[in-house]
């Protein structure tokens, strides 16, 4: 489906839009729908995972056996990693340092053992990153490392420096990739530790802990964000905010290290709904609209986006992000949507926003001088999801009209020549046939190019595969409906009445999987469908086919500024029947989903 934006004919509106875009670029870096580290430091031969807890600094090293002498200068080198571990335990000098001012802090605990490298995600490892044109190093070939865990007492210390083993050139003498967090709050993604780096710890609020080097920072660093999603059947406005800010706005005390207990969850649910409902009015096509539903979820930031906090997960309030979502049901795409943003404070005067429609994301910012989040329908040739009933195509044979006409002429000539009457009779017949030919010639140019003859119903595997794929795609379109009542109405065009509930339940497992952000995904494409088995059946007097099929699909989900996309391979038993001139699904049973 081809989509493109068309420019508004009004020069004045264009200039305003360009001005707002320029302001957003100048205010801060452009927001991204999703994030993958550009550094490739997660593939380094040596990895340091840094975690700040109450009064302590924990560092877990994965040290390559080949680089052990860089960390322990007097270690006895040996190809046996277990002997290397024994030698490392005897060493008194460890070249990696944690410093407070000029004073070096000694670890209070140290342990070393042989372990497997942790598996990490690096989509461009060993390849050229298409975003930068730089080849990313591959993962190290050695899978066993010296897992070295250190604990430093840093209670009351706010400013620290970590210093890697240094070379004579003033740079690190060994390659180290590191990531860090304070409690459950990320402080940085993966970066290379190529020189000493300083960081400041806020013991009261982990969100404010940061590296002084501004190039080392987490991707999700804004405490307040807005996301507007314009979809075929609904408008979604999502707000992501910190627990601390909500507590301050509603005059409640805040303790960053208090756990997110069930009681606190209930309190936050009620508080955020009461505070944000009607706080940022939404107008659709110049009409003030009320949300059809409201949702709240609890999330935590990670290096790639946001993850929903599970029921039994232990996490402190300072690391909790609240997701507040308002949904507005629509029957067709509107021409405009406006959100009147009113959440500004003395410390928050600029809020990142992201508008997402079928043509793509549009990042921006709102500020007190320009507080409106505005979307206008510049979509061209957009076609909404099609979940109409699938009409049975009757097989037919196409005969070109030229062949039929030629056959007619030949027949007339044969009849003329075979006439056994007298010569005058022949002449009379010839005149009659000539008139018929001339009349038929005039008629020929007004006839269709071909004549179709219906054939008895037949079905080949290829035809069954095409019909099944079309049905599955129409089911995917039906699942774009956000309201259950509308979804069921759409599905009744594609599923038989008998066994509807069971088929509906089984389809929902496939078509609405839960994603890492806690939202429900949808299927955007179906490919490589293969019919493994087919057998003709009769269900309640309707001709049908029992199939075993497999196919690949793409699961997509967009929420909280995060775009998640993953492949899904499904194998299922499907019964399809011909009912009232339409193809329908009579039974759907998943066999495997990967």
Coordinates of C-alpha atoms in Angstrom, one line a residue:
X1 CA 0.0 0.0 0.0
X2 CA 1.5 3.3 -1.1
X3 CA 1.2 6.2 1.3
X4 CA 2.6 9.7 1.0
X5 CA 2.0 13.1 2.5
X6 CA 0.8 15.9 0.4
X7 CA 1.7 19.5 1.1
X8 CA -1.1 21.8 2.2
X9 CA -1.8 24.5 -0.4
X10 CA -1.7 27.2 2.2
X11 CA 1.8 28.7 2.4
X12 CA 1.0 30.2 5.8
X13 CA 0.3 26.8 7.3
X14 CA 3.5 25.3 5.8
X15 CA 5.6 28.1 7.3
X16 CA 4.1 27.5 10.7
X17 CA 4.8 23.8 10.5
X18 CA 8.4 24.3 9.4
X19 CA 8.9 26.8 12.3
X20 CA 7.6 24.3 14.8
X21 CA 9.8 21.6 13.4
X22 CA 12.8 23.9 13.6
X23 CA 12.0 24.8 17.2
X24 CA 11.8 21.1 18.2
X25 CA 15.2 20.3 16.6
X26 CA 16.8 23.2 18.4
X27 CA 15.3 22.4 21.7
X28 CA 16.6 18.8 22.0
X29 CA 17.6 15.7 20.0
X30 CA 14.8 14.2 17.9
X31 CA 12.8 11.5 19.6
X32 CA 13.1 8.0 18.2
X33 CA 10.4 5.4 18.1
X34 CA 12.8 2.8 19.1
X35 CA 16.5 2.6 20.0
X36 CA 19.5 0.3 19.3
X37 CA 22.9 1.2 20.6
X38 CA 25.2 2.8 18.0
X39 CA 28.4 2.0 19.8
X40 CA 28.6 -1.8 19.5
X41 CA 30.2 -1.9 23.0
X42 CA 28.0 -4.8 23.9
X43 CA 30.3 -6.9 21.7
X44 CA 33.5 -5.9 23.6
X45 CA 35.9 -8.7 24.7
X46 CA 35.6 -7.4 28.3
X47 CA 32.3 -6.3 29.8
X48 CA 31.5 -4.4 33.0
X49 CA 28.0 -4.2 34.4
X50 CA 27.8 -1.5 37.0
X51 CA 25.0 -1.4 39.6
X52 CA 24.5 1.2 42.3
X53 CA 22.6 0.0 45.3
X54 CA 22.0 1.4 48.8
X55 CA 25.4 2.5 50.0
X56 CA 27.3 0.1 47.6
X57 CA 28.6 0.0 44.1
X58 CA 28.5 -3.5 42.5
X59 CA 30.6 -4.2 39.4
X60 CA 30.4 -7.5 37.5
X61 CA 33.2 -8.1 35.0
X62 CA 33.4 -10.5 32.2
X63 CA 37.2 -10.6 31.6
X64 CA 38.6 -12.4 28.6
X65 CA 41.4 -14.9 29.5
X66 CA 43.6 -13.2 26.8
X67 CA 43.3 -9.8 28.6
X68 CA 43.7 -11.1 32.2
X69 CA 47.3 -9.6 32.4
X70 CA 45.9 -6.1 31.7
X71 CA 43.7 -6.3 34.8
X72 CA 46.2 -8.3 37.0
X73 CA 49.7 -7.2 35.8
X74 CA 51.5 -10.0 37.8
X75 CA 49.2 -12.9 36.9
X76 CA 50.7 -16.1 35.6
X77 CA 49.6 -16.5 32.0
X78 CA 48.3 -20.0 31.1
X79 CA 46.0 -21.3 28.4
X80 CA 44.1 -23.1 31.2
X81 CA 41.4 -20.6 32.3
X82 CA 40.8 -22.5 35.6
X83 CA 44.5 -22.2 36.5
X84 CA 44.2 -18.5 35.5
X85 CA 41.4 -18.1 37.9
X86 CA 43.4 -19.5 40.8
X87 CA 46.3 -17.2 39.9
X88 CA 43.9 -14.2 39.8
X89 CA 42.6 -14.9 43.3
X90 CA 46.2 -14.5 44.6
X91 CA 46.7 -11.1 43.1
X92 CA 46.8 -8.0 45.2
X93 CA 46.8 -5.4 42.4
X94 CA 43.7 -4.9 40.2
X95 CA 44.2 -2.2 37.6
X96 CA 40.6 -1.1 37.4
X97 CA 40.0 1.6 40.0
X98 CA 37.1 3.4 41.7
X99 CA 38.1 6.8 43.0
X100 CA 36.5 9.5 45.1
X101 CA 38.6 12.6 44.5
X102 CA 42.2 11.5 44.7
X103 CA 41.4 8.6 47.0
X104 CA 41.1 5.1 45.6
X105 CA 38.3 3.0 47.1
X106 CA 39.1 -0.6 47.8
X107 CA 36.5 -3.3 47.2
X108 CA 35.0 -4.8 50.3
X109 CA 34.1 -8.0 48.5
X110 CA 35.7 -9.9 45.6
X111 CA 34.9 -13.1 43.9
X112 CA 36.3 -14.7 40.7
X113 CA 34.9 -17.8 38.9
X114 CA 34.9 -19.3 35.4
X115 CA 31.6 -18.7 33.7
X116 CA 29.9 -18.5 30.3
X117 CA 29.6 -15.2 28.6
X118 CA 26.1 -13.7 28.9
X119 CA 24.2 -13.6 25.7
X120 CA 23.5 -10.1 24.6
X121 CA 21.5 -8.5 21.7
X122 CA 23.5 -6.8 19.0
X123 CA 21.6 -6.9 15.7
X124 CA 24.6 -5.7 13.6
X125 CA 27.4 -7.7 15.3
X126 CA 30.0 -8.6 12.7
X127 CA 28.1 -6.5 10.0
X128 CA 28.1 -3.0 8.7
X129 CA 25.7 -0.9 10.6
X130 CA 23.4 0.7 7.9
X131 CA 22.8 3.7 10.1
X132 CA 26.5 4.7 10.5
X133 CA 28.3 2.8 7.7
X134 CA 30.7 1.4 10.3
X135 CA 31.4 -2.3 10.7
X136 CA 30.4 -3.4 14.2
X137 CA 32.8 -5.9 15.8
X138 CA 31.5 -9.5 16.1
X139 CA 31.0 -11.2 19.5
X140 CA 34.1 -12.6 21.0
X141 CA 35.0 -16.1 20.0
X142 CA 36.0 -17.2 23.5
X143 CA 32.8 -18.2 25.4
X144 CA 34.3 -18.8 28.8
X145 CA 35.4 -15.8 30.9
X146 CA 36.7 -14.8 34.3
X147 CA 33.5 -13.6 36.0
X148 CA 34.8 -11.1 38.5
X149 CA 32.4 -9.5 41.0
X150 CA 33.4 -6.6 43.2
X151 CA 31.5 -4.6 45.8
X152 CA 32.7 -1.1 46.8
X153 CA 31.5 0.8 49.9
X154 CA 30.4 4.2 48.7
X155 CA 27.7 5.2 51.2
X156 CA 27.4 9.0 51.3
X157 CA 29.7 9.6 48.4
X158 CA 28.1 11.5 45.5
X159 CA 31.0 12.0 43.0
X160 CA 33.0 9.0 41.8
X161 CA 35.4 8.2 39.0
X162 CA 36.0 4.8 37.4
X163 CA 39.4 4.4 35.8
X164 CA 40.2 1.5 33.5
X165 CA 43.7 0.0 33.0
X166 CA 45.6 2.9 31.3
X167 CA 48.3 2.9 28.6
X168 CA 51.1 5.4 28.1
X169 CA 49.0 7.3 25.5
X170 CA 46.4 8.3 28.2
X171 CA 43.8 5.9 26.9
X172 CA 42.6 2.5 28.2
X173 CA 45.0 -0.3 27.5
X174 CA 42.2 -2.8 27.1
X175 CA 38.8 -2.8 25.4
X176 CA 36.0 -2.6 28.0
X177 CA 32.3 -2.2 27.2
X178 CA 30.1 -1.1 30.1
X179 CA 26.5 -0.4 31.1
X180 CA 25.2 1.0 34.3
X181 CA 22.1 1.4 36.4
X182 CA 21.0 2.8 39.8
X183 CA 18.6 0.4 41.4
X184 CA 16.3 -0.5 38.4
X185 CA 16.8 2.8 36.6
X186 CA 19.3 2.7 33.7
X187 CA 22.0 5.3 34.0
X188 CA 23.7 4.5 30.7
X189 CA 23.4 2.1 27.8
X190 CA 26.4 0.2 26.4
X191 CA 29.5 2.4 25.9
X192 CA 33.2 1.9 25.6
X193 CA 35.3 2.8 28.7
X194 CA 38.2 4.3 26.8
X195 CA 39.3 6.8 29.5
X196 CA 38.4 7.6 33.1
X197 CA 34.7 8.6 33.5
X198 CA 33.1 10.5 36.4
X199 CA 29.5 10.2 37.5
X200 CA 27.3 11.8 40.2
X201 CA 25.0 9.7 42.4
X202 CA 21.7 11.1 43.7
X203 CA 21.0 8.8 46.6
X204 CA 17.5 10.2 47.0
X205 CA 16.4 9.8 43.4
X206 CA 18.0 7.3 41.0
X207 CA 16.6 9.1 38.0
X208 CA 19.1 12.0 38.5
X209 CA 22.2 9.8 38.8
X210 CA 24.3 10.6 35.7
X211 CA 27.7 10.6 34.0
X212 CA 29.3 14.0 33.6
X213 CA 30.3 13.0 30.1
X214 CA 27.0 13.9 28.3
X215 CA 27.8 11.4 25.5
X216 CA 27.2 8.7 28.1
X217 CA 23.5 8.8 29.0
X218 CA 20.5 6.6 28.8
X219 CA 18.2 6.8 25.8
X220 CA 15.0 7.3 27.9
X221 CA 16.1 10.4 29.8
X222 CA 12.9 12.6 29.6
X223 CA 10.7 12.4 32.7
X224 CA 7.5 13.3 30.8
X225 CA 6.4 12.3 27.3
X226 CA 3.3 12.4 25.1
X227 CA 2.4 9.9 22.3
X228 CA -0.5 10.4 19.9
X229 CA -1.4 7.4 17.7
X230 CA -3.9 7.9 14.9
X231 CA -5.2 4.5 13.7
X232 CA -8.0 3.3 11.4
X233 CA -10.5 2.6 14.2
X234 CA -9.2 4.6 17.2
X235 CA -7.2 7.5 18.4
X236 CA -4.8 6.8 21.3
X237 CA -3.2 9.5 23.5
X238 CA -0.5 8.1 25.8
X239 CA 1.3 9.9 28.6
X240 CA 4.5 8.5 30.2
X241 CA 5.4 10.1 33.5
X242 CA 7.4 9.5 36.6
X243 CA 5.9 8.4 40.0
X244 CA 7.8 11.3 41.6
X245 CA 6.2 13.9 39.5
X246 CA 2.7 12.6 40.1
X247 CA 3.3 12.6 43.8
X248 CA 4.5 16.2 43.7
X249 CA 1.6 17.4 41.5
X250 CA -0.9 15.8 43.9
X251 CA 0.9 16.9 47.1
X252 CA 1.8 13.4 48.3
X253 CA 5.1 12.4 49.9
X254 CA 7.6 10.5 47.8
X255 CA 10.2 7.9 48.8
X256 CA 12.2 6.7 45.8
X257 CA 13.3 3.5 47.6
X258 CA 9.8 2.5 48.8
X259 CA 8.8 -0.8 46.9
X260 CA 6.0 -0.9 44.4
X261 CA 3.6 -2.9 46.6
X262 CA 0.1 -4.0 45.6
X263 CA -1.2 -1.2 47.9
X264 CA 1.0 1.4 46.1
X265 CA -0.2 0.1 42.7
X266 CA -3.8 0.6 43.7
X267 CA -3.1 4.1 45.0
X268 CA -1.2 5.1 41.9
X269 CA -4.0 3.8 39.6
X270 CA -6.6 6.0 41.3
X271 CA -4.3 9.0 41.7
X272 CA -3.1 9.2 38.1
X273 CA -6.6 8.7 36.6
X274 CA -8.2 11.3 38.8
X275 CA -5.4 13.8 38.1
X276 CA -5.0 13.3 34.3
X277 CA -8.6 12.8 33.3
X278 CA -9.6 15.8 31.2
X279 CA -6.3 17.4 32.0
X280 CA -5.3 17.5 28.3
X281 CA -8.5 17.8 26.3
X282 CA -8.7 16.1 22.9
X283 CA -10.5 17.5 20.0
X284 CA -11.3 15.3 16.9
X285 CA -12.6 17.1 13.8
X286 CA -13.2 20.3 15.9
X287 CA -15.4 18.4 18.4
X288 CA -14.3 17.9 22.0
X289 CA -14.2 14.2 22.6
X290 CA -14.4 12.0 25.7
X291 CA -12.3 8.8 25.8
X292 CA -14.1 5.5 25.3
X293 CA -11.7 3.8 27.7
X294 CA -8.8 4.6 30.0
X295 CA -5.9 2.4 30.9
X296 CA -2.9 2.7 33.3
X297 CA 0.2 0.4 33.3
X298 CA 3.5 0.4 35.2
X299 CA 6.6 0.3 33.2
X300 CA 10.4 0.5 33.7
X301 CA 12.9 1.9 31.3
X302 CA 15.6 -0.2 29.6
X303 CA 18.2 0.4 27.0
X304 CA 15.8 -0.3 24.1
X305 CA 12.5 1.1 25.3
X306 CA 10.1 0.2 28.1
X307 CA 9.0 -3.0 29.6
X308 CA 5.8 -3.7 31.6
X309 CA 6.5 -4.4 35.3
X310 CA 5.3 -8.0 36.1
X311 CA 3.0 -8.7 39.0
X312 CA 5.7 -10.3 41.2
X313 CA 8.6 -8.1 40.2
X314 CA 10.4 -6.2 42.9
X315 CA 11.1 -2.6 42.0
X316 CA 11.5 0.7 43.9
X317 CA 9.1 3.6 43.3
X318 CA 11.9 5.8 41.9
X319 CA 12.4 3.5 38.9
X320 CA 8.7 3.2 38.1
X321 CA 7.1 4.9 35.1
X322 CA 3.4 5.3 34.9
X323 CA 1.7 4.9 31.5
X324 CA -1.6 6.6 31.2
X325 CA -3.6 5.9 28.0
X326 CA -6.8 7.4 26.7
X327 CA -8.6 5.7 23.7
X328 CA -11.1 7.3 21.4
X329 CA -13.2 5.2 19.1
X330 CA -13.7 6.4 15.5
X331 CA -15.5 5.0 12.5
X332 CA -13.2 6.5 9.9
X333 CA -10.1 8.6 9.7
X334 CA -10.6 12.1 10.9
X335 CA -9.3 15.2 9.2
X336 CA -7.7 16.6 12.4
X337 CA -6.8 15.8 16.0
X338 CA -5.7 18.3 18.6
X339 CA -4.5 17.7 22.1
X340 CA -4.4 20.8 24.4
X341 CA -1.3 20.0 26.5
X342 CA -1.4 21.5 30.0
X343 CA 1.3 19.6 31.9
X344 CA 4.1 22.1 32.5
X345 CA 5.9 22.9 35.7
X346 CA 8.8 25.1 36.9
X347 CA 11.2 22.2 36.0
X348 CA 9.4 20.8 32.9
X349 CA 9.0 23.5 30.3
X350 CA 9.5 21.3 27.2
X351 CA 7.8 17.9 26.6
X352 CA 8.8 15.6 23.8
X353 CA 5.9 14.4 21.7
X354 CA 5.5 11.8 19.0
X355 CA 2.6 11.6 16.5
X356 CA 2.2 8.3 14.7
X357 CA -0.1 7.6 11.7
X358 CA 0.0 5.1 8.9
X359 CA 2.5 7.2 7.0
X360 CA 5.1 7.2 9.8
X361 CA 6.2 9.0 13.0
X362 CA 6.4 12.8 13.4
X363 CA 8.5 13.8 16.5
X364 CA 8.1 17.2 18.0
X365 CA 8.0 19.1 21.3
X366 CA 5.4 21.2 23.1
X367 CA 6.3 24.3 25.0
X368 CA 4.1 26.8 26.9
X369 CA 4.2 29.1 23.9
X370 CA 3.1 26.3 21.5
X371 CA 1.1 23.9 23.8
X372 CA -1.0 22.1 21.2
X373 CA -0.3 18.7 19.8
X374 CA -1.8 18.8 16.3
X375 CA -2.3 16.2 13.6
X376 CA -3.8 16.9 10.2
X377 CA -4.9 14.3 7.6
X378 CA -2.4 14.6 4.8
X379 CA -2.7 11.0 3.9
X380 CA -3.1 10.3 0.2
X381 CA -4.7 7.2 -1.3
X382 CA -5.1 5.6 2.1
X383 CA -7.1 2.4 2.3
X384 CA -8.5 1.2 5.6
X385 CA -8.2 -2.5 6.6
X386 CA -10.6 -4.7 4.6
X387 CA -12.5 -7.3 6.5
X388 CA -15.4 -7.7 4.1
X389 CA -16.7 -11.2 3.4
X390 CA -14.7 -13.3 1.0
X391 CA -16.8 -14.0 -2.1
X392 CA -16.5 -17.4 -3.7
X393 CA -15.1 -17.1 -7.2
X394 CA -16.9 -19.5 -9.5
X395 CA -14.3 -21.2 -11.9
X396 CA -14.9 -20.4 -15.5
X397 CA -13.5 -20.8 -19.0
X398 CA -12.7 -17.6 -21.0
X399 CA -13.3 -17.9 -24.8
X400 CA -12.1 -15.0 -26.9
X401 CA -15.0 -13.4 -28.8
X402 CA -12.8 -13.3 -32.0
X403 CA -12.8 -17.1 -32.0
X404 CA -16.5 -17.4 -31.6
X405 CA -17.1 -14.8 -34.4
X406 CA -14.7 -16.7 -36.7
X407 CA -16.5 -19.9 -36.0
X408 CA -19.8 -18.2 -37.0
X409 CA -18.5 -17.0 -40.3
X410 CA -17.0 -20.4 -41.2
X411 CA -20.4 -22.0 -40.3
X412 CA -22.3 -19.6 -42.6
X413 CA -19.9 -20.2 -45.5
X414 CA -20.1 -24.0 -45.1
X415 CA -23.9 -23.8 -45.0
X416 CA -24.0 -21.6 -48.1
X417 CA -21.7 -23.9 -50.1
X418 CA -23.6 -27.0 -49.0
X419 CA -27.0 -25.7 -50.1
X420 CA -28.5 -28.2 -52.6
X421 CA -31.3 -25.9 -53.9
X422 CA -31.4 -24.4 -57.3
X423 CA -29.1 -21.7 -58.4
X424 CA -31.7 -19.0 -57.6
X425 CA -32.1 -20.6 -54.2
X426 CA -28.4 -20.5 -53.6
X427 CA -28.3 -16.9 -54.6
X428 CA -31.1 -16.1 -52.2
X429 CA -29.4 -18.0 -49.3
X430 CA -26.1 -16.2 -50.1
X431 CA -27.8 -12.9 -49.9
X432 CA -29.4 -13.8 -46.6
X433 CA -26.1 -15.1 -45.1
X434 CA -24.3 -12.0 -46.4
X435 CA -26.7 -9.8 -44.6
X436 CA -26.3 -11.8 -41.4
X437 CA -22.4 -11.5 -41.7
X438 CA -22.6 -7.8 -42.2
X439 CA -25.0 -7.4 -39.3
X440 CA -22.8 -9.6 -37.1
X441 CA -19.7 -7.6 -38.1
X442 CA -21.4 -4.4 -36.9
X443 CA -22.4 -6.2 -33.7
X444 CA -18.9 -7.6 -33.1
X445 CA -17.3 -4.3 -32.2
X446 CA -19.9 -3.8 -29.4
X447 CA -19.3 -7.2 -27.8
X448 CA -16.9 -7.9 -24.9
X449 CA -13.5 -9.3 -25.7
X450 CA -14.3 -12.7 -24.3
X451 CA -17.2 -15.0 -23.3
X452 CA -17.0 -16.9 -20.0
X453 CA -18.5 -20.3 -19.5
X454 CA -19.0 -21.4 -15.8
X455 CA -17.4 -24.7 -15.0
X456 CA -18.2 -27.3 -12.3
X457 CA -16.6 -26.3 -8.9
X458 CA -13.0 -27.6 -8.4
X459 CA -10.3 -26.8 -5.9
X460 CA -6.6 -27.3 -6.1
X461 CA -4.0 -27.0 -3.3
X462 CA -2.9 -23.7 -4.8
X463 CA -6.4 -22.3 -4.8
X464 CA -7.0 -23.5 -1.2
X465 CA -3.8 -21.8 -0.2
X466 CA -4.8 -18.5 -1.8
X467 CA -8.3 -18.6 -0.2
X468 CA -6.9 -19.5 3.2
X469 CA -4.4 -16.6 3.0
X470 CA -7.1 -14.2 2.0
X471 CA -9.2 -15.3 4.9
X472 CA -6.4 -15.0 7.4
X473 CA -5.6 -11.5 6.1
X474 CA -9.2 -10.4 6.4
X475 CA -9.2 -11.8 10.0
X476 CA -6.1 -9.7 10.7
X477 CA -8.0 -6.6 9.4
X478 CA -11.0 -7.4 11.6
X479 CA -8.7 -7.5 14.6
X480 CA -7.8 -3.8 14.0
X481 CA -11.2 -3.1 15.6
X482 CA -10.5 -2.0 19.2
X483 CA -14.0 -2.6 20.5
X484 CA -15.0 -6.2 21.2
X485 CA -18.6 -5.7 19.9
X486 CA -17.3 -4.3 16.6
X487 CA -14.7 -7.0 16.3
X488 CA -17.3 -9.8 16.7
X489 CA -19.5 -8.2 14.1
X490 CA -16.6 -8.2 11.6
X491 CA -15.6 -11.8 12.5
X492 CA -19.1 -13.1 11.9
X493 CA -18.6 -12.3 8.2
X494 CA -15.6 -14.6 8.3
X495 CA -16.5 -17.3 10.8
X496 CA -19.4 -19.7 10.7
X497 CA -22.1 -19.5 13.5
X498 CA -21.4 -23.1 14.7
X499 CA -18.4 -23.1 17.0
X500 CA -17.9 -19.3 16.7
X501 CA -16.8 -18.8 20.3
X502 CA -14.2 -21.5 20.2
X503 CA -12.8 -20.3 16.9
X504 CA -12.8 -16.7 18.1
X505 CA -10.9 -17.7 21.2
X506 CA -8.3 -19.6 19.3
X507 CA -7.8 -16.8 16.7
X508 CA -7.3 -14.2 19.4
X509 CA -4.3 -16.2 20.8
X510 CA -2.7 -15.7 17.4
X511 CA -3.9 -12.3 16.4
X512 CA -3.5 -10.4 19.7
X513 CA -0.3 -11.6 21.4
X514 CA 1.0 -9.6 24.4
X515 CA 4.2 -7.7 23.8
X516 CA 7.0 -6.7 26.1
X517 CA 5.4 -3.3 26.8
X518 CA 2.3 -5.0 28.0
X519 CA 0.1 -4.0 25.0
X520 CA -1.5 -6.3 22.5
X521 CA 0.2 -6.7 19.1
X522 CA -1.4 -7.2 15.7
X523 CA -0.5 -9.0 12.5
X524 CA 0.6 -6.8 9.7
X525 CA 1.6 -9.4 7.1
X526 CA 1.2 -13.1 6.2
X527 CA 3.8 -14.8 4.0
X528 CA 4.9 -18.3 2.9
X529 CA 1.6 -19.9 3.5
X530 CA 1.8 -23.6 2.7
X531 CA -1.0 -26.2 2.6
X532 CA 0.5 -29.4 4.1
X533 CA -2.7 -31.5 3.9
X534 CA -6.2 -31.0 2.5
X535 CA -9.3 -33.2 2.5
X536 CA -12.8 -32.3 1.1
X537 CA -15.5 -32.4 3.8
X538 CA -19.2 -31.6 4.2
X539 CA -20.3 -29.5 7.2
X540 CA -24.0 -29.0 7.7
X541 CA -24.6 -29.4 4.0
X542 CA -21.9 -26.9 3.1
X543 CA -18.9 -28.0 0.9
X544 CA -15.6 -27.4 2.7
X545 CA -12.0 -28.5 3.1
X546 CA -10.1 -29.6 6.2
X547 CA -6.5 -28.2 6.0
X548 CA -3.2 -28.3 7.9
X549 CA -1.4 -25.1 7.0
X550 CA 1.7 -23.2 8.1
X551 CA 2.6 -19.6 7.5
X552 CA 4.8 -16.8 8.7
X553 CA 3.5 -13.5 10.0
X554 CA 4.9 -10.2 11.3
X555 CA 3.7 -9.1 14.8
X556 CA 3.7 -5.3 15.3
X557 CA 2.9 -3.1 18.2
X558 CA 3.4 0.6 18.8
X559 CA 3.0 2.1 22.2
X560 CA 4.9 4.5 24.5
X561 CA 7.0 5.6 21.6
X562 CA 8.3 2.1 21.1
X563 CA 7.9 0.1 17.9
X564 CA 8.1 -3.6 18.4
X565 CA 8.2 -6.0 15.5
X566 CA 8.9 -9.7 15.6
X567 CA 8.3 -12.7 13.3
X568 CA 5.8 -15.4 14.2
X569 CA 5.5 -18.9 12.6
X570 CA 2.1 -20.6 13.0
X571 CA 0.9 -24.1 12.1
X572 CA -2.8 -24.8 12.5
X573 CA -5.7 -27.1 11.6
X574 CA -8.3 -25.0 9.6
X575 CA -11.7 -26.0 8.3
X576 CA -12.9 -23.6 5.6
X577 CA -16.4 -23.9 4.1
X578 CA -18.5 -22.4 1.3
X579 CA -21.5 -20.7 3.0
X580 CA -24.0 -18.4 1.3
X581 CA -21.6 -17.7 -1.6
X582 CA -18.8 -16.8 0.8
X583 CA -15.7 -18.6 2.2
X584 CA -15.7 -18.9 6.0
X585 CA -13.6 -20.4 8.7
X586 CA -15.5 -23.2 10.5
X587 CA -12.8 -24.3 12.8
X588 CA -9.3 -23.0 13.8
X589 CA -7.0 -25.0 16.1
X590 CA -3.4 -23.8 16.5
X591 CA -0.9 -26.7 16.5
X592 CA 2.3 -24.6 17.1
X593 CA 3.2 -21.0 17.5
X594 CA 6.9 -19.9 17.5

